[in-house]
Amino acid sequence: MQRRTKPLIWIVAALAVFVTALWQQRAEYAPEKQVPHASVPASVEAQKWARVQEVVPAGEREELLATLELIDRGGPYPYKKDGSTFSNREAQLPVQARGYYREYTVRTPGSPDRGARRVVQGRNGDTWYTSDHYKTFVRIDTHEER
C-alpha cells in the first residue's frame, strides 16, 4: 500500500509546483492596475462628475458613474472586453497612437448583450462617453464635446 501512496504524493507535489508557477506567471504578465485620476486634484474630479450630470441623460447616469468608479479602482470588470484597446476606427476621437485609448462597457439594463454604451479613456485620463456605439461621443472629463 505504501507503493501507491508515494507516487500519489509526488503527483500532488508536482501539481502544487505547477499551479504556483502558473500563478506567478499570471501575476508577472497581468496588466498593472491603472488609477488614471490618482494624481488629479479632487476639484477636477468634482468637475468630471458635474459634467456627467450636465451632459448625460438621467436614465444613463447611474450605470455610467458605476463604470467610472470601476475604472478608477482598476476593476474587476464585468465584461471580458473591458479595458481592451479602442482603435478609434470611426475617427470620432482625436487621433492618437495605437493603444492610447481603452474601452469599457456601461451596463444597459434589459440588454441581452453588452449594449451600445461605452466609456473610452485615453492614457492621459481624457474620458469620453458614447451611448450609440461609437457614432457620437461626449467628453466627460472637461467641458469639451465632440
Coordinates of N, CA and C in Angstrom, one line a residue:
M1 N 0.8 -1.2 0.0 CA 0.0 0.0 0.0 C 0.9 1.3 0.0
Q2 N 2.0 1.2 0.6 CA 2.9 2.4 0.6 C 3.4 2.7 -0.8
R3 N 3.5 1.7 -1.6 CA 4.0 2.0 -3.0 C 3.0 2.9 -3.8
R4 N 1.7 2.7 -3.5 CA 0.7 3.5 -4.2 C 0.7 5.0 -3.6
T5 N 0.9 5.1 -2.4 CA 0.9 6.5 -1.8 C 2.1 7.4 -2.2
K6 N 3.2 6.8 -2.3 CA 4.4 7.6 -2.7 C 4.2 8.2 -4.1
P7 N 3.8 7.5 -5.1 CA 3.6 8.2 -6.4 C 2.5 9.3 -6.3
L8 N 1.5 9.0 -5.5 CA 0.4 10.0 -5.3 C 1.0 11.3 -4.6
I9 N 1.8 11.1 -3.7 CA 2.5 12.3 -3.0 C 3.3 13.1 -4.0
W10 N 4.0 12.4 -4.9 CA 4.8 13.1 -5.9 C 3.9 13.8 -6.9
I11 N 2.8 13.2 -7.3 CA 1.9 13.8 -8.2 C 1.3 15.1 -7.6
V12 N 0.9 15.0 -6.4 CA 0.3 16.2 -5.7 C 1.3 17.3 -5.5
A13 N 2.6 16.9 -5.2 CA 3.6 17.9 -5.1 C 4.0 18.6 -6.4
A14 N 4.0 17.8 -7.5 CA 4.3 18.4 -8.8 C 3.1 19.3 -9.2
L15 N 1.9 18.9 -9.0 CA 0.8 19.7 -9.3 C 0.8 21.0 -8.5
A16 N 1.2 21.0 -7.3 CA 1.3 22.2 -6.4 C 2.4 23.1 -7.0
V17 N 3.5 22.6 -7.4 CA 4.6 23.4 -8.0 C 4.1 24.0 -9.3
F18 N 3.4 23.3 -10.1 CA 2.9 23.7 -11.4 C 1.9 24.9 -11.2
V19 N 1.0 24.7 -10.3 CA 0.0 25.7 -10.0 C 0.6 27.0 -9.5
T20 N 1.6 26.9 -8.6 CA 2.3 28.0 -8.1 C 3.1 28.8 -9.2
A21 N 3.7 28.0 -10.1 CA 4.4 28.7 -11.3 C 3.4 29.4 -12.2
L22 N 2.3 28.8 -12.4 CA 1.2 29.5 -13.2 C 0.8 30.8 -12.6
W23 N 0.5 30.7 -11.3 CA 0.1 31.9 -10.5 C 1.1 33.0 -10.6
Q24 N 2.4 32.7 -10.4 CA 3.4 33.7 -10.5 C 3.5 34.3 -11.9
Q25 N 3.4 33.4 -12.9 CA 3.4 33.9 -14.3 C 2.2 34.9 -14.6
R26 N 1.1 34.5 -14.1 CA -0.1 35.3 -14.2 C 0.1 36.7 -13.6
A27 N 0.7 36.7 -12.4 CA 0.9 38.0 -11.7 C 2.0 38.8 -12.5
E28 N 2.9 38.1 -13.1 CA 4.0 38.8 -13.8 C 3.5 39.5 -15.0
Y29 N 2.6 38.9 -15.8 CA 2.1 39.4 -17.0 C 0.8 40.1 -16.9
A30 N 0.2 40.2 -15.8 CA -1.1 40.8 -15.6 C -0.9 42.3 -15.8
P31 N -1.8 43.0 -16.5 CA -1.6 44.4 -16.6 C -1.7 45.2 -15.3
E32 N -0.9 46.2 -15.2 CA -0.9 47.0 -14.0 C -2.3 47.6 -13.8
K33 N -2.7 47.7 -12.6 CA -4.0 48.4 -12.3 C -3.7 49.8 -12.4
Q34 N -4.4 50.5 -13.3 CA -4.2 51.9 -13.6 C -5.3 52.7 -12.8
V35 N -4.9 53.6 -12.1 CA -5.8 54.6 -11.5 C -5.5 55.9 -12.1
P36 N -6.1 56.2 -13.3 CA -5.7 57.3 -14.0 C -5.9 58.7 -13.4
H37 N -6.7 58.7 -12.4 CA -7.0 60.0 -11.8 C -6.4 60.2 -10.4
A38 N -5.5 59.3 -10.0 CA -5.0 59.3 -8.7 C -4.2 60.6 -8.4
S39 N -3.6 61.2 -9.4 CA -2.8 62.5 -9.2 C -3.7 63.7 -9.6
V40 N -4.9 63.5 -9.9 CA -5.8 64.7 -10.3 C -6.4 65.2 -9.0
P41 N -6.4 66.5 -8.9 CA -7.0 67.1 -7.7 C -8.5 66.8 -7.6
A42 N -9.0 66.8 -6.4 CA -10.4 66.4 -6.1 C -11.3 67.4 -6.8
S43 N -10.9 68.7 -7.0 CA -11.8 69.7 -7.6 C -12.0 69.3 -9.1
V44 N -10.9 68.7 -9.7 CA -11.1 68.3 -11.1 C -12.0 67.1 -11.2
E45 N -11.9 66.2 -10.2 CA -12.8 65.0 -10.2 C -14.3 65.5 -10.0
A46 N -14.5 66.5 -9.2 CA -15.8 67.0 -8.9 C -16.3 67.6 -10.2
Q47 N -15.5 68.3 -11.0 CA -15.9 68.8 -12.3 C -16.3 67.7 -13.2
K48 N -15.6 66.6 -13.2 CA -16.0 65.5 -14.1 C -17.4 65.0 -13.7
W49 N -17.6 64.7 -12.5 CA -18.9 64.2 -12.0 C -20.0 65.3 -12.4
A50 N -19.7 66.5 -12.2 CA -20.7 67.6 -12.6 C -20.9 67.5 -14.1
R51 N -19.9 67.3 -14.8 CA -20.0 67.2 -16.3 C -20.9 66.0 -16.7
V52 N -20.8 64.9 -16.0 CA -21.7 63.8 -16.3 C -23.2 64.2 -16.0
Q53 N -23.4 64.9 -14.9 CA -24.8 65.3 -14.6 C -25.3 66.3 -15.7
E54 N -24.4 67.1 -16.3 CA -24.7 68.1 -17.2 C -25.1 67.5 -18.6
V55 N -24.3 66.5 -19.1 CA -24.4 66.1 -20.5 C -25.0 64.7 -20.7
V56 N -25.2 63.9 -19.7 CA -25.7 62.6 -19.9 C -27.1 62.5 -19.4
P57 N -28.0 61.9 -20.2 CA -29.4 61.8 -19.7 C -29.5 61.1 -18.4
A58 N -30.5 61.5 -17.6 CA -30.7 61.0 -16.3 C -30.8 59.5 -16.2
G59 N -31.4 58.8 -17.2 CA -31.6 57.4 -17.2 C -30.3 56.6 -17.4
E60 N -29.2 57.3 -17.8 CA -27.9 56.6 -18.1 C -26.9 56.9 -17.1
R61 N -27.1 57.9 -16.2 CA -26.1 58.4 -15.3 C -25.6 57.3 -14.3
E62 N -26.5 56.6 -13.7 CA -26.2 55.7 -12.6 C -25.2 54.6 -13.1
E63 N -25.5 54.0 -14.3 CA -24.6 53.0 -14.9 C -23.3 53.6 -15.3
L64 N -23.3 54.8 -15.9 CA -22.1 55.4 -16.3 C -21.2 55.7 -15.1
L65 N -21.8 56.3 -14.0 CA -21.0 56.5 -12.8 C -20.4 55.3 -12.2
A66 N -21.2 54.2 -12.2 CA -20.7 52.9 -11.7 C -19.5 52.4 -12.5
T67 N -19.5 52.6 -13.9 CA -18.4 52.2 -14.7 C -17.2 53.0 -14.4
L68 N -17.4 54.3 -14.3 CA -16.3 55.2 -14.0 C -15.6 54.9 -12.7
E69 N -16.4 54.5 -11.7 CA -15.9 54.0 -10.4 C -15.0 52.8 -10.6
L70 N -15.5 51.8 -11.4 CA -14.7 50.6 -11.7 C -13.4 50.9 -12.3
I71 N -13.4 51.9 -13.3 CA -12.2 52.3 -14.0 C -11.2 52.9 -13.0
D72 N -11.7 53.7 -12.1 CA -10.8 54.4 -11.1 C -10.2 53.4 -10.2
R73 N -11.0 52.3 -9.8 CA -10.5 51.2 -8.9 C -9.6 50.2 -9.7
G74 N -9.7 50.2 -11.0 CA -8.9 49.2 -11.7 C -9.6 47.9 -11.9
G75 N -10.9 47.9 -11.7 CA -11.7 46.7 -11.9 C -12.2 46.1 -10.6
P76 N -12.7 44.9 -10.6 CA -12.8 44.0 -11.7 C -14.0 44.4 -12.6
Y77 N -13.8 44.1 -13.9 CA -14.8 44.5 -14.8 C -15.7 43.3 -15.2
P78 N -17.0 43.6 -15.4 CA -18.0 42.5 -15.7 C -17.9 41.9 -17.1
Y79 N -17.2 42.6 -18.0 CA -17.2 42.1 -19.4 C -15.7 41.8 -19.8
K80 N -15.5 40.8 -20.5 CA -14.2 40.3 -21.0 C -13.4 41.4 -21.7
K81 N -14.1 42.2 -22.6 CA -13.5 43.2 -23.4 C -13.2 44.5 -22.7
D82 N -13.7 44.7 -21.5 CA -13.4 45.9 -20.7 C -11.9 46.1 -20.5
G83 N -11.4 47.2 -20.8 CA -10.0 47.5 -20.7 C -9.2 47.2 -21.9
S84 N -9.9 46.7 -23.0 CA -9.2 46.4 -24.2 C -8.9 47.7 -25.0
T85 N -8.0 47.6 -26.0 CA -7.7 48.7 -26.8 C -8.9 49.2 -27.7
F86 N -9.1 50.5 -27.7 CA -10.1 51.0 -28.6 C -9.3 51.7 -29.7
S87 N -9.6 51.2 -30.9 CA -8.7 51.6 -32.1 C -9.2 52.9 -32.7
N88 N -10.3 53.5 -32.4 CA -10.8 54.7 -33.0 C -11.0 54.6 -34.5
R89 N -11.4 53.5 -35.0 CA -11.6 53.3 -36.4 C -12.6 54.3 -37.0
E90 N -13.6 54.7 -36.2 CA -14.6 55.6 -36.6 C -14.1 57.1 -36.7
A91 N -12.9 57.3 -36.2 CA -12.2 58.6 -36.2 C -13.0 59.7 -35.6
Q92 N -13.8 59.3 -34.5 CA -14.6 60.3 -33.8 C -13.8 61.0 -32.7
L93 N -12.7 60.4 -32.2 CA -11.9 61.0 -31.2 C -10.6 61.5 -31.8
P94 N -9.9 62.4 -31.0 CA -8.6 62.9 -31.6 C -7.7 61.7 -31.9
V95 N -6.9 61.8 -33.0 CA -6.0 60.8 -33.4 C -4.9 60.7 -32.4
Q96 N -4.6 59.4 -32.0 CA -3.6 59.1 -31.1 C -2.9 57.8 -31.5
A97 N -1.7 57.5 -30.9 CA -1.0 56.3 -31.3 C -1.9 55.1 -30.8
R98 N -1.7 54.0 -31.6 CA -2.4 52.8 -31.2 C -2.1 52.4 -29.8
G99 N -3.2 52.0 -29.1 CA -3.1 51.6 -27.7 C -3.3 52.7 -26.7
Y100 N -3.5 54.0 -27.2 CA -3.7 55.1 -26.4 C -5.1 55.0 -25.6
Y101 N -6.1 54.6 -26.4 CA -7.5 54.5 -25.8 C -7.8 53.1 -25.3
R102 N -8.6 53.1 -24.2 CA -9.1 51.8 -23.7 C -10.6 52.0 -23.6
E103 N -11.4 50.9 -23.9 CA -12.8 51.0 -23.8 C -13.4 50.1 -22.7
Y104 N -14.5 50.6 -22.2 CA -15.2 49.9 -21.0 C -16.7 49.9 -21.3
T105 N -17.4 48.9 -20.9 CA -18.8 48.8 -21.1 C -19.6 49.5 -20.0
V106 N -20.6 50.2 -20.4 CA -21.5 50.8 -19.5 C -22.8 50.0 -19.6
R107 N -23.1 49.3 -18.5 CA -24.3 48.4 -18.5 C -25.5 49.1 -19.0
T108 N -26.2 48.3 -19.9 CA -27.5 48.8 -20.4 C -28.6 47.9 -19.9
P109 N -29.4 48.3 -18.9 CA -30.4 47.5 -18.3 C -31.4 46.9 -19.4
G110 N -31.6 45.6 -19.3 CA -32.5 45.0 -20.3 C -31.9 44.5 -21.6
S111 N -30.6 44.9 -21.8 CA -29.9 44.4 -23.0 C -29.4 43.0 -22.8
P112 N -29.6 42.1 -23.8 CA -29.1 40.7 -23.7 C -27.6 40.6 -23.9
D113 N -26.9 41.7 -24.3 CA -25.5 41.6 -24.5 C -24.9 42.9 -23.9
R114 N -23.7 43.3 -24.4 CA -23.0 44.4 -23.8 C -23.8 45.8 -24.1
G115 N -24.7 45.8 -25.0 CA -25.4 47.0 -25.3 C -24.5 48.0 -26.1
A116 N -24.9 49.2 -26.2 CA -24.2 50.2 -27.1 C -23.4 51.2 -26.3
R117 N -23.6 51.3 -25.0 CA -22.9 52.3 -24.2 C -21.5 51.9 -23.8
R118 N -20.6 52.9 -24.0 CA -19.2 52.7 -23.7 C -18.6 53.9 -23.1
V119 N -17.5 53.7 -22.3 CA -16.6 54.8 -21.9 C -15.3 54.5 -22.6
V120 N -14.7 55.5 -23.2 CA -13.4 55.3 -23.8 C -12.5 56.3 -23.1
Q121 N -11.4 55.8 -22.6 CA -10.5 56.6 -21.8 C -9.1 56.6 -22.4
G122 N -8.5 57.8 -22.5 CA -7.1 57.9 -23.1 C -6.1 57.7 -21.9
R123 N -4.9 57.4 -22.3 CA -3.8 57.2 -21.4 C -3.6 58.4 -20.4
N124 N -3.9 59.6 -20.9 CA -3.8 60.8 -20.1 C -5.0 61.1 -19.3
G125 N -6.0 60.2 -19.3 CA -7.2 60.5 -18.5 C -8.3 61.2 -19.2
D126 N -8.1 61.5 -20.5 CA -9.2 62.1 -21.2 C -10.3 61.0 -21.4
T127 N -11.5 61.4 -21.0 CA -12.6 60.4 -20.9 C -13.8 60.8 -21.7
W128 N -14.3 59.8 -22.5 CA -15.4 60.0 -23.4 C -16.5 59.0 -23.2
Y129 N -17.7 59.4 -23.5 CA -18.9 58.6 -23.3 C -19.7 58.5 -24.6
T130 N -20.1 57.3 -25.0 CA -21.0 57.1 -26.2 C -22.1 56.2 -25.7
S131 N -23.3 56.6 -26.1 CA -24.5 55.8 -25.8 C -25.0 55.1 -27.1
D132 N -24.4 55.4 -28.3 CA -24.8 54.9 -29.5 C -23.7 54.1 -30.3
H133 N -22.9 53.4 -29.5 CA -21.9 52.5 -30.1 C -21.0 53.2 -31.0
Y134 N -20.3 54.3 -30.6 CA -19.2 55.0 -31.2 C -19.7 56.0 -32.3
K135 N -21.0 56.2 -32.5 CA -21.4 57.2 -33.5 C -21.1 58.6 -33.1
T136 N -21.4 58.9 -31.8 CA -21.2 60.2 -31.2 C -20.6 60.0 -29.9
F137 N -19.8 61.0 -29.5 CA -19.1 61.0 -28.2 C -19.3 62.3 -27.5
V138 N -19.3 62.2 -26.1 CA -19.4 63.4 -25.3 C -18.1 63.3 -24.4
R139 N -17.3 64.3 -24.3 CA -16.2 64.3 -23.4 C -16.7 64.6 -22.0
I140 N -16.4 63.8 -21.1 CA -16.9 64.0 -19.7 C -15.9 64.4 -18.7
D141 N -14.6 64.5 -19.1 CA -13.6 65.0 -18.1 C -13.3 66.5 -18.2
T142 N -13.8 67.1 -19.2 CA -13.7 68.6 -19.3 C -15.0 69.1 -19.9
H143 N -15.0 70.4 -20.3 CA -16.2 70.9 -20.9 C -16.1 70.9 -22.4
E144 N -15.2 70.1 -23.0 CA -15.2 69.9 -24.4 C -16.0 68.8 -24.9
E145 N -16.7 69.0 -26.0 CA -17.5 67.9 -26.6 C -17.1 67.6 -28.0
R146 N -17.4 66.4 -28.5 CA -17.2 66.1 -29.9 C -18.4 65.3 -30.4

